[in-house]
């Protein structure tokens, strides 16, 4: 993920697209792109949406991921470590009931 983050920053910087984006702007961008992802599923079933335009859905998911990587980079968050820690918290919060 570090290499991909470097590529994203290089791509962004080469185009002059805000060389030092702040966490707030990136959080907003994550949310906006996630909303664009949701638009593909509005008023139809998931199966219909995927059949209609899976590539556009993948593109929107990639946009969310790209902004999330930039957000994590700005805040110095290791997303893999954060996800693992969150899963541990979730396991304690939501134990398996047998």
XYZ file of N, CA and C in Angstrom:
294
model
N 0.817 -1.188 0.000
C 0.000 0.000 0.000
C 0.866 1.260 0.000
N 2.043 1.159 0.566
C 2.929 2.320 0.577
C 3.326 2.712 -0.840
N 3.604 1.715 -1.671
C 3.990 1.991 -3.054
C 2.831 2.622 -3.821
N 1.633 2.103 -3.626
C 0.454 2.668 -4.292
C 0.229 4.107 -3.830
N 0.395 4.357 -2.545
C 0.240 5.716 -2.022
C 1.243 6.660 -2.678
N 2.482 6.198 -2.860
C 3.502 7.010 -3.549
C 3.069 7.322 -4.978
N 2.548 6.320 -5.671
C 2.087 6.513 -7.051
C 0.945 7.524 -7.107
N 0.027 7.427 -6.166
C -1.116 8.350 -6.116
C -0.625 9.782 -5.900
N 0.295 9.953 -4.948
C 0.827 11.283 -4.666
C 1.576 11.848 -5.869
N 2.343 11.018 -6.542
C 3.074 11.455 -7.728
C 2.099 11.885 -8.817
N 1.090 11.081 -9.068
C 0.064 11.389 -10.072
C -0.601 12.721 -9.746
N -0.992 12.893 -8.472
C -1.655 14.115 -8.015
C -0.731 15.319 -8.172
N 0.502 15.181 -7.711
C 1.437 16.302 -7.722
C 1.825 16.725 -9.134
N 1.968 15.759 -10.038
C 2.310 16.073 -11.430
C 1.230 16.926 -12.096
N 0.026 16.838 -11.599
C -1.087 17.580 -12.178
C -1.426 18.848 -11.391
N -0.698 19.062 -10.294
C -0.945 20.239 -9.477
C -2.272 20.206 -8.746
N -2.693 19.017 -8.359
C -3.992 18.845 -7.686
C -3.838 18.882 -6.170
N -3.454 19.990 -5.632
C -3.376 20.124 -4.186
C -2.284 19.267 -3.589
N -1.071 19.727 -3.673
C 0.065 18.926 -3.240
C 0.028 18.549 -1.770
N -0.629 19.338 -0.938
C -0.701 19.035 0.493
C -2.148 19.061 0.972
N -2.949 18.107 0.569
C -4.348 18.110 0.986
C -4.450 17.875 2.499
N -5.466 18.469 3.100
C -5.641 18.299 4.535
C -6.633 17.170 4.812
N -6.617 16.695 6.052
C -7.454 15.561 6.451
C -8.936 15.838 6.221
N -9.362 17.057 6.527
C -10.782 17.408 6.356
C -11.204 17.273 4.896
N -10.422 17.862 3.994
C -10.763 17.798 2.564
C -10.775 16.365 2.054
N -9.833 15.564 2.519
C -9.776 14.169 2.085
C -10.928 13.357 2.672
N -11.314 13.628 3.919
C -12.464 12.937 4.516
C -13.736 13.267 3.739
N -13.884 14.517 3.354
C -15.037 14.921 2.541
C -15.015 14.184 1.208
N -13.839 14.092 0.602
C -13.717 13.411 -0.691
C -14.055 11.928 -0.589
N -13.642 11.279 0.504
C -14.002 9.872 0.721
C -15.523 9.737 0.745
N -16.165 10.616 1.491
C -17.625 10.560 1.609
C -18.324 10.825 0.277
N -17.840 11.813 -0.448
C -18.444 12.130 -1.749
C -18.304 10.975 -2.728
N -17.132 10.374 -2.777
C -16.928 9.243 -3.677
C -17.759 8.041 -3.248
N -17.908 7.830 -1.944
C -18.761 6.739 -1.463
C -20.210 6.980 -1.874
N -20.631 8.233 -1.866
C -21.989 8.566 -2.317
C -22.151 8.276 -3.803
N -21.117 8.576 -4.580
C -21.172 8.257 -6.007
C -21.257 6.747 -6.224
N -20.599 5.986 -5.383
C -20.684 4.530 -5.443
C -22.126 4.084 -5.180
N -22.751 4.685 -4.182
C -24.131 4.332 -3.841
C -25.120 4.639 -4.962
N -24.837 5.680 -5.736
C -25.747 6.055 -6.819
C -26.004 4.905 -7.782
N -25.033 4.051 -7.969
C -25.189 2.935 -8.901
C -26.245 1.936 -8.429
N -26.538 1.955 -7.140
C -27.484 0.991 -6.563
C -28.848 1.607 -6.266
N -28.980 2.904 -6.547
C -30.235 3.592 -6.248
C -31.352 3.093 -7.166
N -32.427 2.671 -6.556
C -33.665 2.277 -7.221
C -33.617 0.939 -7.941
N -32.486 0.227 -7.844
C -32.418 -1.098 -8.464
C -31.755 -2.064 -7.481
N -31.863 -3.341 -7.779
C -31.232 -4.328 -6.915
C -29.716 -4.328 -7.147
N -29.002 -4.906 -6.207
C -27.548 -5.015 -6.353
C -27.204 -5.809 -7.613
N -27.942 -6.878 -7.847
C -27.684 -7.705 -9.027
C -27.868 -6.913 -10.311
N -28.918 -6.096 -10.370
C -29.161 -5.277 -11.565
C -28.050 -4.246 -11.752
N -27.626 -3.631 -10.655
C -26.576 -2.611 -10.727
C -25.270 -3.206 -11.235
N -24.927 -4.363 -10.704
C -23.673 -5.011 -11.101
C -23.728 -5.433 -12.567
N -24.858 -5.980 -12.960
C -25.017 -6.398 -14.353
C -24.983 -5.192 -15.293
N -25.567 -4.105 -14.850
C -25.654 -2.904 -15.680
C -24.292 -2.257 -15.916
N -23.488 -2.128 -14.845
C -22.225 -1.417 -15.033
C -21.218 -1.722 -13.929
N -20.745 -2.949 -13.907
C -19.785 -3.363 -12.891
C -18.501 -2.548 -12.956
N -18.049 -2.193 -14.145
C -16.809 -1.423 -14.267
C -16.938 -0.043 -13.640
N -18.066 0.621 -13.833
C -18.280 1.938 -13.220
C -18.308 1.820 -11.698
N -18.879 0.745 -11.191
C -18.898 0.492 -9.751
C -17.480 0.280 -9.244
N -16.693 -0.488 -9.978
C -15.296 -0.709 -9.602
C -14.512 0.604 -9.620
N -14.782 1.446 -10.596
C -14.108 2.743 -10.673
C -14.429 3.609 -9.458
N -15.678 3.627 -9.058
C -16.069 4.420 -7.882
C -15.459 3.838 -6.608
N -15.427 2.526 -6.490
C -14.794 1.896 -5.325
C -13.308 2.257 -5.288
N -12.672 2.293 -6.440
C -11.261 2.672 -6.517
C -11.066 4.129 -6.091
N -11.982 5.002 -6.490
C -11.900 6.406 -6.066
C -11.963 6.529 -4.543
N -12.875 5.778 -3.925
C -12.980 5.775 -2.460
C -11.653 5.322 -1.854
N -11.112 4.243 -2.383
C -9.860 3.677 -1.885
C -8.697 4.662 -2.039
N -8.626 5.318 -3.185
C -7.553 6.279 -3.448
C -7.601 7.429 -2.451
N -8.786 7.973 -2.231
C -8.895 9.062 -1.255
C -8.626 8.573 0.160
N -9.057 7.362 0.485
C -8.814 6.817 1.814
C -7.317 6.611 2.054
N -6.606 6.148 1.049
C -5.155 5.998 1.179
C -4.476 7.345 1.423
N -4.927 8.368 0.706
C -4.359 9.700 0.915
C -4.681 10.224 2.310
N -5.905 9.987 2.765
C -6.326 10.394 4.104
C -5.447 9.733 5.163
N -5.259 8.441 5.030
C -4.429 7.691 5.981
C -2.994 8.186 5.944
N -2.495 8.509 4.774
C -1.127 9.001 4.637
C -0.953 10.331 5.375
N -1.894 11.235 5.198
C -1.819 12.542 5.853
C -1.825 12.392 7.375
N -2.626 11.451 7.879
C -2.734 11.259 9.322
C -1.711 10.270 9.884
N -0.942 9.636 9.003
C 0.042 8.659 9.463
C -0.599 7.388 10.003
N -1.694 6.977 9.379
C -2.413 5.771 9.792
C -1.988 4.607 8.906
N -1.597 3.508 9.528
C -1.351 2.263 8.811
C -2.705 1.558 8.738
N -3.316 1.560 7.577
C -4.674 1.022 7.446
C -4.766 -0.462 7.764
N -3.757 -1.222 7.423
C -3.788 -2.657 7.726
C -3.753 -2.855 9.241
N -2.848 -2.167 9.908
C -2.763 -2.262 11.366
C -4.050 -1.755 12.019
N -4.588 -0.643 11.522
C -5.823 -0.092 12.078
C -6.986 -1.070 11.906
N -7.055 -1.727 10.753
C -8.124 -2.694 10.511
C -7.985 -3.900 11.435
N -6.762 -4.360 11.631
C -6.538 -5.493 12.535
C -6.930 -5.132 13.967
N -6.551 -3.939 14.406
C -6.911 -3.498 15.750
C -8.426 -3.353 15.896
N -9.069 -2.850 14.869
C -10.526 -2.690 14.903
C -11.226 -4.046 14.966
N -10.702 -5.024 14.244
C -11.287 -6.366 14.298
C -11.149 -6.956 15.702
N -10.022 -6.693 16.363
C -9.840 -7.162 17.733
C -10.854 -6.505 18.656
N -11.069 -5.205 18.503
C -12.069 -4.492 19.300
C -13.469 -5.047 19.024
N -13.758 -5.292 17.749
C -15.070 -5.832 17.375
C -15.296 -7.210 17.984
N -14.246 -8.026 18.036
C -14.363 -9.370 18.611
C -14.732 -9.286 20.094
N -14.179 -8.303 20.784
C -14.520 -8.120 22.200
C -15.927 -7.547 22.358
N -16.267 -6.639 21.503
C -17.581 -5.981 21.573
C -18.714 -6.912 21.144
N -18.429 -7.762 20.188
C -19.432 -8.675 19.639
C -18.943 -10.122 19.735
N -18.904 -10.671 20.938
C -18.403 -12.041 21.094
C -19.347 -13.053 20.448
N -18.777 -14.202 20.129
C -19.563 -15.296 19.563
C -20.394 -15.911 20.688
N -21.673 -16.014 20.457
C -22.559 -16.617 21.455
C -22.841 -18.046 21.057
N -22.504 -18.961 21.952
C -22.735 -20.380 21.658
C -23.759 -20.964 22.588
